Tab-separated table of C-alpha atoms and ligand atoms in Angstrom:
chain	number	residue	atom	x	y	z
A	1	MET	CA	172.234	112.167	82.885
A	2	SER	CA	169.756	112.769	85.619
A	3	HIS	CA	171.177	112.638	89.152
A	4	VAL	CA	169.319	110.708	91.859
A	5	LEU	CA	170.414	111.071	95.475
A	6	ILE	CA	169.241	108.200	97.683
A	7	LEU	CA	169.148	108.827	101.422
A	8	GLY	CA	169.215	105.557	103.343
A	9	GLY	CA	170.917	103.748	100.463
A	10	ASP	CA	172.025	100.759	102.536
A	11	GLY	CA	168.553	99.627	103.642
A	12	TYR	CA	166.106	96.976	102.478
A	13	LEU	CA	164.705	99.310	99.808
A	14	GLY	CA	167.522	101.841	99.431
A	15	TRP	CA	170.149	99.527	97.939
A	16	PRO	CA	167.829	97.885	95.364
A	17	THR	CA	166.618	101.377	94.388
A	18	ALA	CA	170.201	102.546	93.876
A	19	MET	CA	171.001	99.629	91.565
A	20	TYR	CA	167.706	100.068	89.692
A	21	PHE	CA	168.389	103.707	88.802
A	22	SER	CA	172.084	103.072	88.112
A	23	ASN	CA	171.163	100.258	85.728
A	24	ARG	CA	168.931	102.666	83.823
A	25	GLY	CA	171.648	105.208	83.167
A	26	TYR	CA	171.117	107.621	86.077
A	27	GLN	CA	173.951	109.105	88.094
A	28	VAL	CA	173.377	107.761	91.578
A	29	THR	CA	174.702	108.823	94.977
A	30	VAL	CA	173.808	106.881	98.116
A	31	VAL	CA	174.114	108.068	101.701
A	32	ASP	CA	173.799	105.956	104.826
A	33	ASN	CA	175.154	105.735	108.374
A	34	TYR	CA	174.538	101.958	108.723
A	35	PHE	CA	171.717	102.643	111.184
A	36	ARG	CA	169.822	99.501	110.225
A	37	ARG	CA	172.813	97.175	110.424
A	38	ASN	CA	173.896	98.603	113.741
A	39	ALA	CA	170.377	98.287	115.144
A	40	CYS	CA	170.274	94.658	113.977
A	41	THR	CA	173.545	94.022	115.815
A	42	GLU	CA	172.394	95.869	118.935
A	43	LEU	CA	169.100	93.968	119.085
A	44	ASP	CA	170.636	90.663	117.951
A	45	THR	CA	167.994	90.185	115.241
A	46	GLY	CA	169.775	87.588	113.120
A	47	MET	CA	170.053	87.855	109.352
A	48	LEU	CA	169.196	85.429	106.565
A	49	TYR	CA	172.651	85.963	105.029
A	50	PRO	CA	175.514	88.396	105.556
A	51	VAL	CA	175.498	91.521	103.404
A	52	PRO	CA	178.683	93.280	102.235
A	53	THR	CA	179.189	96.886	103.342
A	54	LEU	CA	177.791	99.663	101.174
A	55	ILE	CA	181.255	100.417	99.836
A	56	GLU	CA	181.866	96.750	99.008
A	57	ARG	CA	178.490	96.538	97.271
A	58	ALA	CA	179.200	99.648	95.186
A	59	LYS	CA	182.547	98.107	94.154
A	60	ILE	CA	180.909	94.779	93.215
A	61	TRP	CA	178.248	96.697	91.261
A	62	HIS	CA	180.953	98.600	89.386
A	63	GLU	CA	182.965	95.441	88.626
A	64	LYS	CA	179.888	93.640	87.308
A	65	THR	CA	178.183	96.445	85.361
A	66	GLY	CA	180.701	99.238	84.849
A	67	HIS	CA	178.248	101.649	86.529
A	68	GLU	CA	179.241	103.943	89.368
A	69	ILE	CA	177.204	104.407	92.543
A	70	LYS	CA	178.919	107.071	94.650
A	71	VAL	CA	178.889	106.321	98.379
A	72	VAL	CA	178.736	108.734	101.298
A	73	ILE	CA	178.817	107.294	104.814
A	74	GLY	CA	177.326	109.918	107.090
A	75	ASN	CA	174.639	110.678	109.628
A	76	LEU	CA	171.933	112.788	108.014
A	77	THR	CA	170.586	113.981	111.361
A	78	GLU	CA	173.636	116.278	111.302
A	79	PRO	CA	172.641	119.290	109.190
A	80	ASP	CA	176.142	119.695	107.736
A	81	VAL	CA	176.203	116.151	106.407
A	82	MET	CA	172.969	116.888	104.555
A	83	ARG	CA	174.007	120.330	103.350
A	84	GLN	CA	177.349	119.121	101.981
A	85	LEU	CA	175.421	116.912	99.545
A	86	PHE	CA	174.079	120.106	97.989
A	87	ASP	CA	176.807	122.728	98.400
A	88	GLY	CA	179.542	120.736	96.647
A	89	THR	CA	181.765	120.140	99.689
A	90	VAL	CA	180.800	116.485	100.123
A	91	SER	CA	183.570	113.886	100.114
A	92	TYR	CA	182.712	110.450	98.812
A	93	GLN	CA	183.870	107.378	100.705
A	94	TRP	CA	183.813	105.547	97.410
A	95	ALA	CA	183.472	106.788	93.832
A	96	VAL	CA	185.120	106.131	90.491
A	97	ASN	CA	185.247	109.859	89.882
A	98	ASP	CA	185.600	112.002	93.015
A	99	ALA	CA	184.283	115.198	91.420
A	100	PHE	CA	181.008	116.574	92.838
A	101	THR	CA	178.120	115.216	90.769
A	102	GLY	CA	176.189	118.433	91.151
A	103	LEU	CA	172.733	119.146	92.502
A	104	PRO	CA	170.365	116.198	92.476
A	105	ASP	CA	167.353	116.313	90.170
A	106	THR	CA	165.629	113.911	92.547
A	107	VAL	CA	166.139	112.903	96.164
A	108	VAL	CA	164.640	109.617	97.327
A	109	HIS	CA	164.279	109.788	101.100
A	110	TYR	CA	164.364	106.403	102.870
A	111	ALA	CA	166.699	107.498	105.673
A	112	GLU	CA	164.421	106.647	108.554
A	113	GLN	CA	164.055	104.149	111.349
A	114	PRO	CA	161.432	101.954	109.610
A	115	SER	CA	160.152	99.583	112.287
A	116	ALA	CA	156.987	100.035	114.319
A	117	PRO	CA	157.979	97.515	117.044
A	118	TYR	CA	161.428	99.179	117.362
A	119	SER	CA	159.730	102.500	118.086
A	120	LEU	CA	157.838	100.935	120.991
A	121	LEU	CA	160.612	98.875	122.559
A	122	ASP	CA	161.206	101.465	125.298
A	123	TYR	CA	161.787	105.192	125.759
A	124	LYS	CA	165.308	105.078	124.283
A	125	HIS	CA	164.171	103.532	121.015
A	126	ALA	CA	161.105	105.771	120.805
A	127	ASP	CA	163.380	108.777	121.159
A	128	ILE	CA	165.841	107.499	118.544
A	129	THR	CA	162.929	107.002	116.126
A	130	LEU	CA	161.497	110.474	116.649
A	131	THR	CA	164.830	112.244	116.613
A	132	ASN	CA	166.193	110.417	113.605
A	133	ASN	CA	163.129	110.540	111.398
A	134	LEU	CA	162.084	114.125	112.020
A	135	ARG	CA	165.574	115.604	111.953
A	136	VAL	CA	166.493	113.925	108.682
A	137	THR	CA	163.295	115.133	107.040
A	138	ASN	CA	163.710	118.647	108.398
A	139	ASN	CA	167.378	118.764	107.339
A	140	LEU	CA	166.443	117.622	103.855
A	141	LEU	CA	163.652	120.155	103.418
A	142	TRP	CA	165.915	123.000	104.534
A	143	ALA	CA	168.793	121.889	102.305
A	144	VAL	CA	166.488	121.759	99.291
A	145	ARG	CA	164.990	125.123	100.267
A	146	ASP	CA	168.438	126.733	100.557
A	147	PHE	CA	170.275	125.156	97.613
A	148	SER	CA	168.027	123.499	95.096
A	149	ARG	CA	164.323	124.297	95.006
A	150	ASP	CA	163.898	122.526	91.679
A	151	THR	CA	164.889	119.182	93.170
A	152	HIS	CA	161.990	116.754	93.357
A	153	ILE	CA	161.752	115.035	96.744
A	154	ILE	CA	160.316	111.528	96.772
A	155	LYS	CA	159.666	110.655	100.369
A	156	LEU	CA	158.541	107.284	101.644
A	157	GLY	CA	155.473	107.564	103.794
A	158	THR	CA	153.320	104.681	104.981
A	159	MET	CA	149.751	103.481	104.655
A	160	GLY	CA	149.906	103.214	108.440
A	161	GLU	CA	149.554	107.009	108.598
A	162	TYR	CA	145.839	106.544	107.908
A	163	GLY	CA	145.350	103.725	110.401
A	164	THR	CA	142.247	101.626	109.796
A	165	PRO	CA	139.391	104.148	109.549
A	166	ASN	CA	135.785	103.152	109.122
A	167	ILE	CA	135.589	105.071	105.827
A	168	ASP	CA	137.288	104.577	102.441
A	169	ILE	CA	140.914	105.790	102.366
A	170	GLU	CA	141.665	108.285	99.587
A	171	GLU	CA	145.116	109.022	98.141
A	172	GLY	CA	146.303	111.524	100.687
A	173	TRP	CA	143.637	114.172	100.381
A	174	LEU	CA	139.972	114.452	101.283
A	175	ASP	CA	137.326	116.899	100.077
A	176	ILE	CA	135.247	117.952	103.037
A	177	GLU	CA	131.981	119.813	103.171
A	178	HIS	CA	131.356	121.373	106.558
A	179	LYS	CA	128.483	123.677	107.483
A	180	GLY	CA	127.851	124.420	103.832
A	181	ARG	CA	131.461	125.232	102.871
A	182	LYS	CA	133.983	123.019	101.054
A	183	GLY	CA	137.723	122.493	101.494
A	184	LYS	CA	140.468	119.999	100.641
A	185	PHE	CA	142.495	118.597	103.535
A	186	LEU	CA	145.061	115.927	104.231
A	187	PHE	CA	143.147	112.711	104.878
A	188	PRO	CA	142.655	112.294	108.657
A	189	ARG	CA	145.555	110.353	110.114
A	190	ALA	CA	145.504	107.967	113.083
A	191	ALA	CA	148.866	106.226	113.278
A	192	GLY	CA	149.106	102.974	115.186
A	193	SER	CA	152.717	103.244	116.403
A	194	LEU	CA	155.262	105.927	117.196
A	195	TYR	CA	157.137	105.026	114.022
A	196	HIS	CA	153.962	105.596	112.001
A	197	THR	CA	153.408	108.848	113.912
A	198	THR	CA	156.790	110.148	112.724
A	199	LYS	CA	155.626	109.478	109.182
A	200	VAL	CA	152.500	111.571	109.791
A	201	MET	CA	154.764	114.344	111.069
A	202	ASP	CA	157.012	113.978	107.999
A	203	THR	CA	153.993	114.507	105.796
A	204	ASP	CA	153.072	117.629	107.752
A	205	LEU	CA	156.624	118.973	107.481
A	206	SER	CA	156.584	118.348	103.738
A	207	TRP	CA	153.191	120.003	103.375
A	208	PHE	CA	154.519	123.034	105.216
A	209	ALA	CA	157.614	123.202	102.961
A	210	VAL	CA	155.451	122.968	99.865
A	211	ARG	CA	153.161	125.769	101.041
A	212	MET	CA	155.956	128.010	102.288
A	213	TRP	CA	158.786	127.463	99.805
A	214	ASP	CA	157.098	125.959	96.744
A	215	LEU	CA	159.055	122.720	96.941
A	216	LYS	CA	158.022	119.679	94.866
A	217	VAL	CA	157.263	116.630	96.991
A	218	THR	CA	155.853	113.193	96.240
A	219	ASP	CA	154.830	111.260	99.344
A	220	LEU	CA	154.487	107.517	98.755
A	221	MET	CA	152.190	105.874	101.292
A	222	GLN	CA	153.624	102.416	101.187
A	223	GLY	CA	152.273	99.190	102.678
A	224	PRO	CA	154.398	96.299	103.978
A	225	VAL	CA	156.853	95.152	101.295
A	226	TYR	CA	157.885	91.551	100.627
A	227	GLY	CA	160.535	89.883	98.493
A	228	ILE	CA	164.276	89.747	97.911
A	229	GLU	CA	165.110	89.454	94.262
A	230	THR	CA	165.085	92.281	91.768
A	231	GLU	CA	166.389	92.366	88.206
A	232	GLU	CA	169.678	93.802	89.471
A	233	SER	CA	170.251	91.477	92.433
A	234	LEU	CA	170.233	88.545	90.004
A	235	ILE	CA	173.510	89.864	88.563
A	236	ASP	CA	175.427	88.616	91.634
A	237	PRO	CA	174.072	87.133	94.907
A	238	ARG	CA	176.324	89.495	96.890
A	239	LEU	CA	174.044	92.297	95.664
A	240	ASN	CA	171.015	90.858	97.486
A	241	THR	CA	169.299	93.287	99.794
A	242	ILE	CA	169.369	92.972	103.582
A	243	PHE	CA	166.632	90.492	104.631
A	244	ASN	CA	165.151	90.393	108.128
A	245	TYR	CA	162.709	87.827	109.465
A	246	ASP	CA	162.799	88.802	113.141
A	247	GLU	CA	159.961	90.484	115.029
A	248	ILE	CA	161.523	93.955	114.915
A	249	PHE	CA	162.612	94.432	111.313
A	250	GLY	CA	160.965	91.526	109.477
A	251	THR	CA	157.721	92.287	107.665
A	252	ILE	CA	154.960	89.735	107.726
A	253	VAL	CA	155.279	87.955	104.365
A	254	ASN	CA	159.048	87.586	104.670
A	255	ARG	CA	158.528	86.325	108.223
A	256	PHE	CA	155.866	83.774	107.303
A	257	VAL	CA	158.010	82.296	104.519
A	258	THR	CA	161.028	82.034	106.831
A	259	GLN	CA	158.932	80.537	109.638
A	260	SER	CA	157.488	77.953	107.222
A	261	VAL	CA	160.937	76.916	106.032
A	262	VAL	CA	162.285	76.411	109.535
A	263	GLY	CA	159.175	74.702	110.977
A	264	TYR	CA	158.142	77.548	113.305
A	265	PRO	CA	154.321	77.884	113.565
A	266	LEU	CA	153.155	81.003	111.707
A	267	THR	CA	152.693	83.792	114.249
A	268	VAL	CA	149.214	85.165	113.561
A	269	TYR	CA	148.733	88.014	116.010
A	270	GLY	CA	145.295	87.759	117.639
A	271	LYS	CA	142.314	87.148	115.362
A	272	GLY	CA	144.309	87.701	112.164
A	273	GLY	CA	141.703	89.920	110.519
A	274	GLN	CA	144.214	92.826	110.338
A	275	THR	CA	144.135	93.898	106.698
A	276	ARG	CA	146.873	95.876	104.972
A	277	GLY	CA	147.917	96.747	101.424
A	278	TYR	CA	151.010	94.863	100.221
A	279	LEU	CA	153.561	95.154	97.454
A	280	ASN	CA	156.488	93.294	95.949
A	281	ILE	CA	159.901	94.928	96.366
A	282	LYS	CA	160.049	95.072	92.549
A	283	ASP	CA	157.027	97.355	92.619
A	284	THR	CA	158.599	99.708	95.151
A	285	LEU	CA	161.313	100.286	92.546
A	286	GLN	CA	158.794	100.746	89.740
A	287	CYS	CA	156.735	103.193	91.816
A	288	VAL	CA	159.722	105.335	92.748
A	289	HIS	CA	160.890	105.348	89.132
A	290	ALA	CA	157.434	106.273	87.787
A	291	SER	CA	157.276	109.108	90.339
A	292	GLU	CA	160.719	110.315	89.290
A	293	LYS	CA	159.749	110.361	85.614
A	294	THR	CA	156.602	112.425	86.266
A	295	PRO	CA	157.571	114.709	89.142
A	296	ALA	CA	155.251	116.654	91.400
A	297	ASP	CA	154.658	120.240	90.302
A	298	THR	CA	156.289	123.220	91.951
A	299	GLY	CA	154.366	123.847	95.166
A	300	GLU	CA	152.648	120.451	95.096
A	301	LEU	CA	152.517	117.749	97.748
A	302	ARG	CA	151.481	114.786	95.621
A	303	ILE	CA	150.421	111.681	97.499
A	304	PHE	CA	150.081	108.144	96.151
A	305	ASN	CA	148.996	105.052	98.028
A	306	GLN	CA	151.764	102.602	97.230
A	307	ILE	CA	150.101	99.201	97.497
A	308	MET	CA	149.054	96.676	94.869
A	309	GLU	CA	146.527	94.473	96.696
A	310	THR	CA	145.175	93.846	100.183
A	311	PHE	CA	145.329	90.752	102.394
A	312	SER	CA	144.393	89.915	105.956
A	313	VAL	CA	146.972	88.227	108.179
A	314	ASN	CA	144.885	85.017	108.013
A	315	GLN	CA	144.910	85.078	104.204
A	316	LEU	CA	148.695	85.481	104.158
A	317	ALA	CA	149.113	82.639	106.637
A	318	GLU	CA	146.944	80.354	104.488
A	319	LEU	CA	148.874	81.270	101.351
A	320	ALA	CA	152.217	80.576	103.024
A	321	GLN	CA	150.860	77.322	104.442
A	322	ASN	CA	149.564	76.085	101.066
A	323	VAL	CA	152.773	76.871	99.248
A	324	GLY	CA	154.989	75.657	102.097
A	325	ASN	CA	153.137	72.337	102.354
A	326	ALA	CA	153.318	71.884	98.591
A	327	ARG	CA	157.101	72.217	98.914
A	328	GLY	CA	157.308	69.548	101.595
A	329	HIS	CA	157.380	71.735	104.707
A	330	LYS	CA	154.934	71.013	107.512
A	331	VAL	CA	153.443	74.454	108.057
A	332	GLU	CA	151.380	75.063	111.171
A	333	ILE	CA	149.414	78.274	111.844
A	334	LYS	CA	149.144	79.430	115.446
A	335	SER	CA	147.247	82.447	116.724
A	336	ILE	CA	149.122	84.071	119.584
A	337	PRO	CA	148.048	86.938	121.855
A	338	ASN	CA	148.628	90.142	119.906
A	339	PRO	CA	151.645	92.054	121.266
A	340	ARG	CA	150.403	95.153	119.366
A	341	ARG	CA	147.431	97.393	120.029
A	342	GLU	CA	145.520	97.330	116.771
A	343	ALA	CA	142.080	96.448	115.422
A	344	GLU	CA	141.965	92.745	114.593
A	345	GLU	CA	138.733	92.985	112.596
A	346	HIS	CA	137.997	96.183	110.724
A	347	TYR	CA	136.784	97.860	107.552
A	348	TYR	CA	139.581	98.538	105.032
A	349	ASN	CA	139.021	100.026	101.612
A	350	PRO	CA	141.929	102.128	100.337
A	351	THR	CA	142.154	103.694	96.871
A	352	TYR	CA	145.387	102.923	94.992
A	353	GLN	CA	145.020	103.974	91.407
A	354	GLY	CA	147.432	106.917	91.074
A	355	LEU	CA	150.632	104.954	90.550
A	356	LYS	CA	148.993	102.703	87.954
A	357	ASN	CA	147.849	105.856	86.178
A	358	ILE	CA	151.488	106.900	85.764
A	359	GLY	CA	152.550	103.542	84.375
A	360	VAL	CA	153.180	101.102	87.230
A	361	GLU	CA	152.336	97.495	86.336
A	362	PRO	CA	151.716	95.525	89.523
A	363	HIS	CA	153.246	92.196	90.456
A	364	TYR	CA	150.762	90.240	92.568
A	365	LEU	CA	151.418	87.806	95.402
A	366	THR	CA	150.374	84.638	93.571
A	367	GLU	CA	151.293	81.090	94.612
A	368	ASP	CA	154.016	81.165	91.935
A	369	VAL	CA	155.551	84.319	93.394
A	370	MET	CA	155.363	82.752	96.861
A	371	HIS	CA	157.188	79.656	95.529
A	372	GLY	CA	159.942	81.965	94.250
A	373	LEU	CA	160.302	83.539	97.677
A	374	PHE	CA	160.451	80.129	99.364
A	375	GLU	CA	163.121	79.019	96.899
A	376	VAL	CA	165.457	81.837	97.927
A	377	VAL	CA	164.834	81.483	101.668
A	378	GLU	CA	165.294	77.689	101.566
A	379	LYS	CA	168.861	78.180	100.283
A	380	PHE	CA	169.739	79.871	103.573
A	381	LYS	CA	167.774	77.576	105.894
A	382	GLN	CA	170.870	76.765	107.953
A	383	ASN	CA	171.220	80.477	108.884
A	384	ILE	CA	167.705	80.924	110.274
A	385	ARG	CA	167.597	81.490	114.028
A	386	LYS	CA	164.350	80.445	115.707
A	387	ASP	CA	165.093	82.435	118.858
A	388	VAL	CA	164.725	85.828	117.126
A	389	ILE	CA	161.371	85.107	115.468
A	390	PHE	CA	159.165	86.128	118.373
A	391	LYS	CA	160.136	87.956	121.516
A	392	GLY	CA	156.796	89.651	122.204
A	393	VAL	CA	157.501	93.400	122.241
A	394	LYS	CA	154.377	94.738	123.980
A	395	TRP	CA	152.965	97.948	122.520
A	396	GLY	CA	150.308	98.819	125.068
B	1	LIG	N1	151.628	90.538	112.003
B	1	LIG	C1	151.248	89.287	112.469
B	1	LIG	N2	152.234	88.393	112.750
B	1	LIG	C2	153.562	88.676	112.579
B	1	LIG	C3	153.938	89.948	112.092
B	1	LIG	C4	152.946	90.865	111.822
B	1	LIG	O1	150.061	88.984	112.625
B	1	LIG	O2	154.386	87.806	112.862
B	1	LIG	C5	150.592	91.534	111.655
B	1	LIG	C6	150.750	92.847	112.394
B	1	LIG	O3	150.137	92.791	113.648
B	1	LIG	C7	150.133	93.838	111.416
B	1	LIG	C8	150.424	93.234	110.045
B	1	LIG	O4	150.753	91.861	110.289
B	1	LIG	O5	148.742	93.870	111.598
B	1	LIG	C9	151.583	93.887	109.307
B	1	LIG	O6	152.722	93.870	110.134
B	1	LIG	P1	154.218	94.110	109.582
B	1	LIG	O7	155.151	93.842	110.717
B	1	LIG	O8	154.421	93.362	108.326
B	1	LIG	O9	154.159	95.638	109.162
B	1	LIG	P2	154.177	96.997	110.028
B	1	LIG	O10	154.649	96.818	111.408
B	1	LIG	O11	152.832	97.626	109.861
B	1	LIG	O12	155.272	97.846	109.279
B	1	LIG	C10	155.716	97.565	107.959
B	1	LIG	C11	157.070	98.227	107.732
B	1	LIG	C12	156.917	99.735	107.799
B	1	LIG	C13	155.837	100.183	106.822
B	1	LIG	C14	154.542	99.466	107.118
B	1	LIG	C15	153.445	99.770	106.131
B	1	LIG	O13	158.007	97.763	108.691
B	1	LIG	O14	158.154	100.343	107.489
B	1	LIG	O15	155.640	101.567	106.928
B	1	LIG	O16	154.777	98.060	107.024
B	1	LIG	S1	151.828	99.715	106.862
B	1	LIG	O17	151.662	98.458	107.586
B	1	LIG	O18	150.854	99.819	105.785
B	1	LIG	O19	151.743	100.835	107.773
């Protein structure tokens, strides 16, 4: 059985990924320090529904399916916590069988502070973002270098590394001809937040490790993800992933659905022409799995753009409004002054073929899919707090 180690296994994507691999016969270990939950408590972000601890979720998963997900609670910015996952001295906070699983064939690295607004709250949160994200990546690269160079690292990057350039966005690399000579370079990056900047730096660290130590790295440049349900979460509602709709941790589609349900005018920032590539949470799982099945080569930094389709903010607002109104909500759209510094009208033409070439079959954000999302959120309407939806964290 192949062993997948998931760093950041308690987060919005980490927990569904753990169940997905476990359900398909992989040995799975998850590691987390509850960063996201603690940040939600600190910032009083509200939550659509309470989520059991990682240990409780692993127990529920085992009861329901008979599969084991081993749990390590630890802070991966500490080098020893990372290294113990590879040198056999790790102790599991929960496992059916306490014996060391052995070296991972694949590490999926989600263990980062994932919010752009969080990274620009103030100096303290900027520093936490930089320190956390870069240290975890550096610790991981060194642990793999020292103990397990055959391990394939799948690292989550972001489409936001590229920014919104006035040229087509390629999948990670760009062939350049300059003064008659040709070379291949990482696509020029222009991150729009400090969070996104740490992702650029992660890519550079990975590229260095690939060049210097022949590691195998896949970097998935992901767009904003939406959705709750996955095949595995349907087994028991207590297995649902953490769902945020607040300004700091909520992503736009999840926010717009929640706002529609609770009668809060949809918060279109500025002109609403901001265009991004989006994907269903189910496709995040598919993409990571497809990458695991066809790993990067030794000494390769392989980059995929992990999006399935593009929308502007205005298009998403209209979609949420149409579906919300059809379900009896009275959905209003309201443009508000943009708290972020970003282009509100721009060219956007990314390439995103690589993941489809290795077998990913996209789910699209149709009206039907939107209805499904509304259906889940409506069940928890009484938990939605209007006061956390918009606080106006200024970026400039
Ligand atoms: N937006 C609004 N109104 C809102 C919320 C967002 O107009 O109420 C706009 C934003 O200004 C932005 C776009 O919607 O132009 C997307 O915002 P978002 O909050 O959904 O996503 P973002 O902050 O870019 O970050 C999210 C994830 C991050 C991931 C990134 C992918 O939190 O982890 O890396 O999406 S990407 O956007 O492609 O860089």
